[in-house]
XYZ file of C-alpha atoms in Angstrom:
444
model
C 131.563 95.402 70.840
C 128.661 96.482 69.419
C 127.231 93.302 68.975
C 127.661 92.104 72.542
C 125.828 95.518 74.190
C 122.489 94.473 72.065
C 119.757 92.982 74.046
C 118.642 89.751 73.285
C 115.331 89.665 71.390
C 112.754 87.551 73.833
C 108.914 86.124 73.854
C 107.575 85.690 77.319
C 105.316 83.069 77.593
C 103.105 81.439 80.339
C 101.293 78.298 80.022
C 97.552 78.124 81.633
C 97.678 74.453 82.987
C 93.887 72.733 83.525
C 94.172 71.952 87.389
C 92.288 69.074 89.256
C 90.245 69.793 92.036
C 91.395 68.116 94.852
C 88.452 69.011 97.393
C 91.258 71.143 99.647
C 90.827 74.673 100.196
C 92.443 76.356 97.683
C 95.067 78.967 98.264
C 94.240 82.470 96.628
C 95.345 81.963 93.114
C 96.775 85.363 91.206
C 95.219 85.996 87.994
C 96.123 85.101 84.741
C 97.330 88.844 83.781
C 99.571 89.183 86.900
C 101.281 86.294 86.347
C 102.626 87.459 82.850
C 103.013 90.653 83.976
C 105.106 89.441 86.307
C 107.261 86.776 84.121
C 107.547 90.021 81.829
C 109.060 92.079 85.072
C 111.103 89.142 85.684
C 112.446 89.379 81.875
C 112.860 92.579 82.310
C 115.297 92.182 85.265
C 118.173 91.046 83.315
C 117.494 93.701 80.580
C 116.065 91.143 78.016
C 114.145 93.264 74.813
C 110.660 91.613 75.121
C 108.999 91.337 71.975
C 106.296 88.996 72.150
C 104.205 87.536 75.061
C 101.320 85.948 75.648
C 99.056 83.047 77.594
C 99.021 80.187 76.396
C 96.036 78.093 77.336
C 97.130 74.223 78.153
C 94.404 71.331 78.204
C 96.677 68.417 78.730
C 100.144 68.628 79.064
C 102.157 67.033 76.665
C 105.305 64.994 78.020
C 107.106 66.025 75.299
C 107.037 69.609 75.312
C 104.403 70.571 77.717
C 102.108 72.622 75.234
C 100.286 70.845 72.639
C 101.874 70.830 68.958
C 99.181 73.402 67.726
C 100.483 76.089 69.751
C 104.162 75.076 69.274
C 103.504 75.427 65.876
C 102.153 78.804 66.648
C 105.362 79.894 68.758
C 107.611 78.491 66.268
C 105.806 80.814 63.332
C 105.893 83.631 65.640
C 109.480 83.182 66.637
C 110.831 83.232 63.078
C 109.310 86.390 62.724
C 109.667 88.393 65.168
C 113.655 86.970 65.232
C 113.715 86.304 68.723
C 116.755 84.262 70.589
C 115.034 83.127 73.820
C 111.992 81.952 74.732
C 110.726 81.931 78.133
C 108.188 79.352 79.134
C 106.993 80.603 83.082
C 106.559 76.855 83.979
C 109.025 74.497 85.359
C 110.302 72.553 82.186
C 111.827 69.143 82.421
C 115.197 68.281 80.297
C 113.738 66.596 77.252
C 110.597 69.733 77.278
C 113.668 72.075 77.253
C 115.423 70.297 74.556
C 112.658 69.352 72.418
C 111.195 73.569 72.417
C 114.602 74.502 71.334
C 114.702 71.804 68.586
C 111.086 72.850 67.717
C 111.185 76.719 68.239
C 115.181 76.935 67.028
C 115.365 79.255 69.874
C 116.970 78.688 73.323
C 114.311 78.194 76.142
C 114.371 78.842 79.559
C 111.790 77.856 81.982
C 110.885 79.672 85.398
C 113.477 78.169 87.670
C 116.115 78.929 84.824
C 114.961 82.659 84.870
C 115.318 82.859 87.774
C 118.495 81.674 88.873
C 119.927 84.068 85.752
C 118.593 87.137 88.126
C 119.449 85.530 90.962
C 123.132 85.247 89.351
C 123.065 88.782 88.200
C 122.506 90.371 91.438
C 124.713 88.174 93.573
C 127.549 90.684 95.415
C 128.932 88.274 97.834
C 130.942 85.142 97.379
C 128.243 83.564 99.938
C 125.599 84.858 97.341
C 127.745 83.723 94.022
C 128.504 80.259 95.977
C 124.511 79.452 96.353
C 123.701 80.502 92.554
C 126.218 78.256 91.595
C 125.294 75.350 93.425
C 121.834 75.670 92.649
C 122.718 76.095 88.824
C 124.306 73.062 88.975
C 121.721 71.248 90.268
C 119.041 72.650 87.813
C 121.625 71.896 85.218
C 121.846 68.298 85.730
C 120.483 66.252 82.860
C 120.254 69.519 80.603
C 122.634 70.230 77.708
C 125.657 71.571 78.710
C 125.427 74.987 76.482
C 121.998 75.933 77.218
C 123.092 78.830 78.507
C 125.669 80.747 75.647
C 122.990 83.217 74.630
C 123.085 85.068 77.693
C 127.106 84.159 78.162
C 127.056 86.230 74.572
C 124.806 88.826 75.868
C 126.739 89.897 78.771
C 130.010 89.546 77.558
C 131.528 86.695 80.269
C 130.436 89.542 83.172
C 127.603 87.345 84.480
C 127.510 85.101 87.276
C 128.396 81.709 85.152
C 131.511 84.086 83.452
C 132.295 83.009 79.663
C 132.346 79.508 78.688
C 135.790 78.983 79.739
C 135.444 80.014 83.325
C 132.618 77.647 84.788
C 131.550 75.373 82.170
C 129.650 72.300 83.199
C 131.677 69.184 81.616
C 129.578 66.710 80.076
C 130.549 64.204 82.949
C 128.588 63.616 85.668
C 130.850 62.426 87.629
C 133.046 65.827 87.521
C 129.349 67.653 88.207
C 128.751 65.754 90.860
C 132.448 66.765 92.448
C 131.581 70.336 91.833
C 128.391 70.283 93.583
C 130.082 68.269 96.875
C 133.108 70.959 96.817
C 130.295 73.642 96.828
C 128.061 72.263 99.109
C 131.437 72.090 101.768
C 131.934 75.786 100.699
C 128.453 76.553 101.303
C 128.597 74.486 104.975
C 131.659 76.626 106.034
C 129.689 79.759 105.103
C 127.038 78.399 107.501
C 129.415 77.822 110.267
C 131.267 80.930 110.482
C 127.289 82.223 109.717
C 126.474 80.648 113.319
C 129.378 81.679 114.699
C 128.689 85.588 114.342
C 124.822 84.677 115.489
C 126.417 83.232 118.970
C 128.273 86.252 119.237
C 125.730 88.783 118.710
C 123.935 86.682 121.045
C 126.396 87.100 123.460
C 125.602 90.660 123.471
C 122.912 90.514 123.087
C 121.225 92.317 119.995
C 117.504 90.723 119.160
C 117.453 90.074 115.567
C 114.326 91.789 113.001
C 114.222 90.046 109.438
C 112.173 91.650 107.256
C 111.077 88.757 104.723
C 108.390 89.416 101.605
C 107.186 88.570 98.367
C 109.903 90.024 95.885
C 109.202 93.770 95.038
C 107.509 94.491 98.349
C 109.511 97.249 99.085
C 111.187 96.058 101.560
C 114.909 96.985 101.309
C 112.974 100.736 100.587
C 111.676 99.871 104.607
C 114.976 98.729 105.309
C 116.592 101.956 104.417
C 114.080 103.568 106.286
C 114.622 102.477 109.266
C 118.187 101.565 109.591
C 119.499 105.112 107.412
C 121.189 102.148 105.236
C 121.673 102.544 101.536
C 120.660 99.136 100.057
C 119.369 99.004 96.491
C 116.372 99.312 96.368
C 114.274 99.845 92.941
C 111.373 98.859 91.534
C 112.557 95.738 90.448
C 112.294 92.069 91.304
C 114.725 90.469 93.190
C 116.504 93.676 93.794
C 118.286 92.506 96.685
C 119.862 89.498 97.271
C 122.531 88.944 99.359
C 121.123 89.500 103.112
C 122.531 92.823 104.745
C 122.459 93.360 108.457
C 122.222 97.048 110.373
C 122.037 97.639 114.043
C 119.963 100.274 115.213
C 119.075 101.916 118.219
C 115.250 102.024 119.047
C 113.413 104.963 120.498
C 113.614 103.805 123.955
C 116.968 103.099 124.235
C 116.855 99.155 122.976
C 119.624 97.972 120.230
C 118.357 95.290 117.737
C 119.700 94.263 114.497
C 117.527 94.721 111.084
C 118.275 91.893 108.800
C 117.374 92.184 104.581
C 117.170 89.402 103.076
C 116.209 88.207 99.628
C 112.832 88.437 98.017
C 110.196 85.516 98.172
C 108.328 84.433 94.560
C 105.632 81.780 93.620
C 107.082 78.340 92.844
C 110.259 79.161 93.849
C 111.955 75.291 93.428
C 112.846 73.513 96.731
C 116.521 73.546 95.629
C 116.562 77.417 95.534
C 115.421 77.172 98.743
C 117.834 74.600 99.576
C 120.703 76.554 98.355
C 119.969 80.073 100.153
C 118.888 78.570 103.595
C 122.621 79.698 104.464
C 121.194 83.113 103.963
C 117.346 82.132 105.294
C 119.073 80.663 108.586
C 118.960 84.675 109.381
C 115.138 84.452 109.017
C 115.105 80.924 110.995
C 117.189 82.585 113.870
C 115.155 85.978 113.945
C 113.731 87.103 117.467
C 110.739 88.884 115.740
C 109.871 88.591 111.391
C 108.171 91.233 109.603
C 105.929 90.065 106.669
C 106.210 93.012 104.086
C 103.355 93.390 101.678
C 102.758 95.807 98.761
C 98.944 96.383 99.693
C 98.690 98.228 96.255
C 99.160 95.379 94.453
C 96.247 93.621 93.214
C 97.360 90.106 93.863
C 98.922 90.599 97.789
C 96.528 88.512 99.036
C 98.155 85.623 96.589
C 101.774 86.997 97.189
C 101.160 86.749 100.884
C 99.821 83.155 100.286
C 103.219 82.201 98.670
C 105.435 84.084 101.277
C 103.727 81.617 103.801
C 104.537 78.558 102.309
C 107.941 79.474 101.947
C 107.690 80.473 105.960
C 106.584 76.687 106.473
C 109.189 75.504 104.758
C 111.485 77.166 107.248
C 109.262 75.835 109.771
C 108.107 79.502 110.731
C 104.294 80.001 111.430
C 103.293 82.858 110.154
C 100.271 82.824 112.202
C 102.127 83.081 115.456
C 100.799 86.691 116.553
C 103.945 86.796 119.015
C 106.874 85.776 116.581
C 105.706 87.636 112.945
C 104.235 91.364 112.429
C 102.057 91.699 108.850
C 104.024 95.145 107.681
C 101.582 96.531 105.104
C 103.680 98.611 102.831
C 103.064 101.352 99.991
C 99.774 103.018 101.716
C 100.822 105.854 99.483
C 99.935 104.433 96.143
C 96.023 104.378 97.627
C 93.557 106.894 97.484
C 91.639 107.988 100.212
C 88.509 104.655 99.860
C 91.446 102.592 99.196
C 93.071 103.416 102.388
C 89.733 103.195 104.159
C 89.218 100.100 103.433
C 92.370 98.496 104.236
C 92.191 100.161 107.946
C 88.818 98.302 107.982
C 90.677 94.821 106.558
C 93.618 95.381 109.467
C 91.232 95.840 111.977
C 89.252 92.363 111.456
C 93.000 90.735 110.661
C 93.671 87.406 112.294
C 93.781 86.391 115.826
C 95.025 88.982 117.559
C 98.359 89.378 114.597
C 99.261 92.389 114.877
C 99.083 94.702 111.408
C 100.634 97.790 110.566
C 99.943 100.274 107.874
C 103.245 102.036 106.212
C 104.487 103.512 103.592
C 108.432 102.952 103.539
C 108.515 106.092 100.776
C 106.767 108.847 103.338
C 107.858 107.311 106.546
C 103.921 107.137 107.324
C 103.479 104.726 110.099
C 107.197 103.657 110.776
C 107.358 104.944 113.846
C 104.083 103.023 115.846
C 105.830 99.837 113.928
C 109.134 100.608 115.927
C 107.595 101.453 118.744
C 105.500 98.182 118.790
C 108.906 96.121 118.038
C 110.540 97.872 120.637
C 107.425 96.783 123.245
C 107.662 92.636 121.871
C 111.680 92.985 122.427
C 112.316 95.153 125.706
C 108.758 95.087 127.211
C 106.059 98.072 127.442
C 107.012 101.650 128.419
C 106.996 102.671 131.789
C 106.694 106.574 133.211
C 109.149 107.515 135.722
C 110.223 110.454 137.842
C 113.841 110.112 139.170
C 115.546 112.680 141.001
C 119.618 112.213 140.854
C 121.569 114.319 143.072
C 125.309 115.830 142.382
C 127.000 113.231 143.717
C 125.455 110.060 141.213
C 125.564 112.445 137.826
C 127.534 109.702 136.425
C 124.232 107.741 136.193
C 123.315 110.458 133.357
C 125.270 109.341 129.954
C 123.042 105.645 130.915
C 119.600 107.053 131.347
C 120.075 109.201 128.030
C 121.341 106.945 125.910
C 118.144 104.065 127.362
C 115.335 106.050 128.083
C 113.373 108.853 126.425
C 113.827 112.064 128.771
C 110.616 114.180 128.621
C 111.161 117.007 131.337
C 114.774 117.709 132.808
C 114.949 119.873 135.907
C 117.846 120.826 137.118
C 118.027 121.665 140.740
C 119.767 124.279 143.041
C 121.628 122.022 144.886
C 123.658 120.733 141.632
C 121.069 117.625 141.441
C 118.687 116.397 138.623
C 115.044 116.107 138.483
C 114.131 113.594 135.329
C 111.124 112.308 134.012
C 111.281 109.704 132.045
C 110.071 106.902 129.610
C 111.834 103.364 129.699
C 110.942 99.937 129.020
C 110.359 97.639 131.435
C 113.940 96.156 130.305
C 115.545 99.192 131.286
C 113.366 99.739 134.218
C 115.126 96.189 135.589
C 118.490 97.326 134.708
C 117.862 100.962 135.935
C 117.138 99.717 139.307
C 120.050 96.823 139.331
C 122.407 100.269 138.439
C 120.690 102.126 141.503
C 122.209 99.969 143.730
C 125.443 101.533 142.986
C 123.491 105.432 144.067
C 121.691 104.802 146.996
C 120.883 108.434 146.843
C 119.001 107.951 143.404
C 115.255 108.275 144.124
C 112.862 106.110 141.466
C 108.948 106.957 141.964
């Protein structure tokens, strides 16, 4: 038992490839540092014991294994001595790269994608969540060798997503694969029907849909909690949250939405990921309003924003539409005063007319003008009214308390109420359709 609670001994590594210009504008790239900081955090997520890690600097990639046989030979020295079990190239490796480093490095290797899915496979909860890992496993798994994946089976003991060996292993047919992935795929299409299903109901309601979408990390399930008083993991950790979780709340002025959390976004996150969780993304897809979470205290948002976008396009979302997705800067309280300054001075000057808010999901700062502007784009602008509602319409009261903000109640000799009020200009409408039912209620 012993044996199986030690973490595996692991070497991050990611390869810097040569790029060609291509005479496009260039999307922000991160630097160098972030992204093995962030292949380390990624490690890190399923409690791997890093021991090694590095850049590796590519001039031409090699077919064969990607790096050149210099710096395999380098790996495979420092490998044997620091006795590590996996190495993990951040880089999307093809079959024979994968096989050939293991042959090479006489270590298992996992690339990016394979990482990833791992995590992604760890914190699956639902069987919606455990049916997309799979299918996406399997179709990363394809072509590679059908044990690639005992070291972490050993490490956790047959409690992971793929189980032990004897509970999902991937026969050496293709034919049997390619059943698995069709039987899957049906599973996975059900999911998205009864999915729908619940959307036409709410719909029916109806409750306007928030999904709060972001680069992995950028706190928000920690925004999520904030607003919705739910209690959804949420750590300093990548992918943290998975499997999407939906809250209704009740806005300031009276309007009932429903918050949706979904999964975290990364860079080069493989089509068929994307593929495999658009059951879950269909809640993004079907939103009323998106919030774009960022961690403004990270160095490389502006390149973690970049890749959230693309992943928006994919879904065929614009995040440029100023009416459809809110830029939610999060973690103001990790800046110091200049810091702060400065990013007021960057909202202000933001794109056309998109609006930005500043917040700190930890402190609360700022939560409340971000609600308040989400309650305007959903029910339409507050309006001030006076209403006076005399002892015969008192019924009238549970309504305007439980849709409108009452600022000043006076209540009158005569048993009647004198109310002033804030509602939105949804409200308003319905406020004067219920007045037809008091004649006596006066609205100035």
């Amino acid at each position: 038992m012993e044996h199986q609670s030690q973490a595996t001994r692991a070497g991050v590594f990611v390869p810097l490839l040569k790029l060609r210009g291509t005479g496009d504008v260039e999307a922000p790239r991160r630097a160098d540092e972030d992204r093995l900081l962030e292949a380390e955090g990624l490690a890190a997520a399923i409690d791997l014991e890093i021991v090694a890690c590095g850049l590796i600097p590519v001039a031409k990639v090699q077919p064969a294994t990607l790096l050149g046989s210099g710096k395999v030979e380098e790996l495979k020295g420092l490998v044997a001595a620091e006795h590590i079990g996996l190495v993990i190239i951040d880089h999307p490796l093809t079959p024979v790269q994968q096989r050939n480093l293991e042959k090479e490095l006489n270590a298992k290797v996992l690339d990016r994608t394979g990482l990833i899915l791992e995590i992604f496979g760890r914190r699956a909860r639902t069987k919606e969540g455990r049916l997309q890992v799979e299918l996406a496993h399997l179709n990363y798994q394809r072509g590679r060798l059908v044990r690639s994946w005992t070291h972490l089976e050993r490490q956790r003991g047959g409690a992971g997503f793929l189980g032990g060996p004897g509970e999902t292993q991937i026969e050496a047919d293709r034919r049997q694969l390619q059943e698995k992935i069709k039987r899957l795929e049906k599973e996975l299409e059900q999911v998205r029907r009864t999915r729908s299903l619940h959307r036409s109901k709410r719909k029916k309601a109806p409750h306007p849909v928030i999904a709060l979408v972001g680069y992995t990390n950028a706190g928000k399930s920690t925004l999520f909690n904030r607003i919705t008083g739910a209690n959804v993991l949420a750590k300093d950790l990548l992918f943290a949250t998975l499997d999407p979780t939906l809250r209704r709340l009740t806005l300031p002025l009276g309007t009932e939405v429903i918050f949706s959390d979904t999964v975290g976004f990364i860079s080069e996150l493989p089509t068929h990921l994307v593929a495999a969780f658009r059951a879950t993304l269909e809640e993004v897809i079907e939103a009323d309003l998106v919030l774009h979470v960022r961690d403004m205290s990270d160095p490389d948002a502006l390149a973690q924003a970049s890749d959230v976008r693309k992943i928006l396009a994919d879904l065929e979302i614009d995040a440029d539409d100023a009416e459809h997705v809110i830029e939610v800067w999060n973690k103001i309280d990790r800046l110091d005063e200049a810091g702060l300054a400065h990013l007021e001075a960057t909202a202000g000057s933001h794109g056309q007319g998109q609006a930005v808010h500043l917040v700190s999901a930890i402190t609360g700062d700022g939560v409340e003008t971000l609600l308040e502007d989400i309650e305007h784009r959903i029910a339409g602008r507050a309006d001030a009214l006076y209403l006076e509602v005399p002892a015969d319409s008192l019924q009238l009261l549970p309504w305007i308390y439980e849709n409108a903000i009452v600022r000043e109640r006076i209540d009158q000799e005569d048993g009647g109420v004198g109310l002033t009020l804030n509602v939105t200009q949804q409200a308003h409408r319905e406020l004067l359709r219920l007045g037809g039912r008091y004649p006596n209620v006066r609205i100035t």
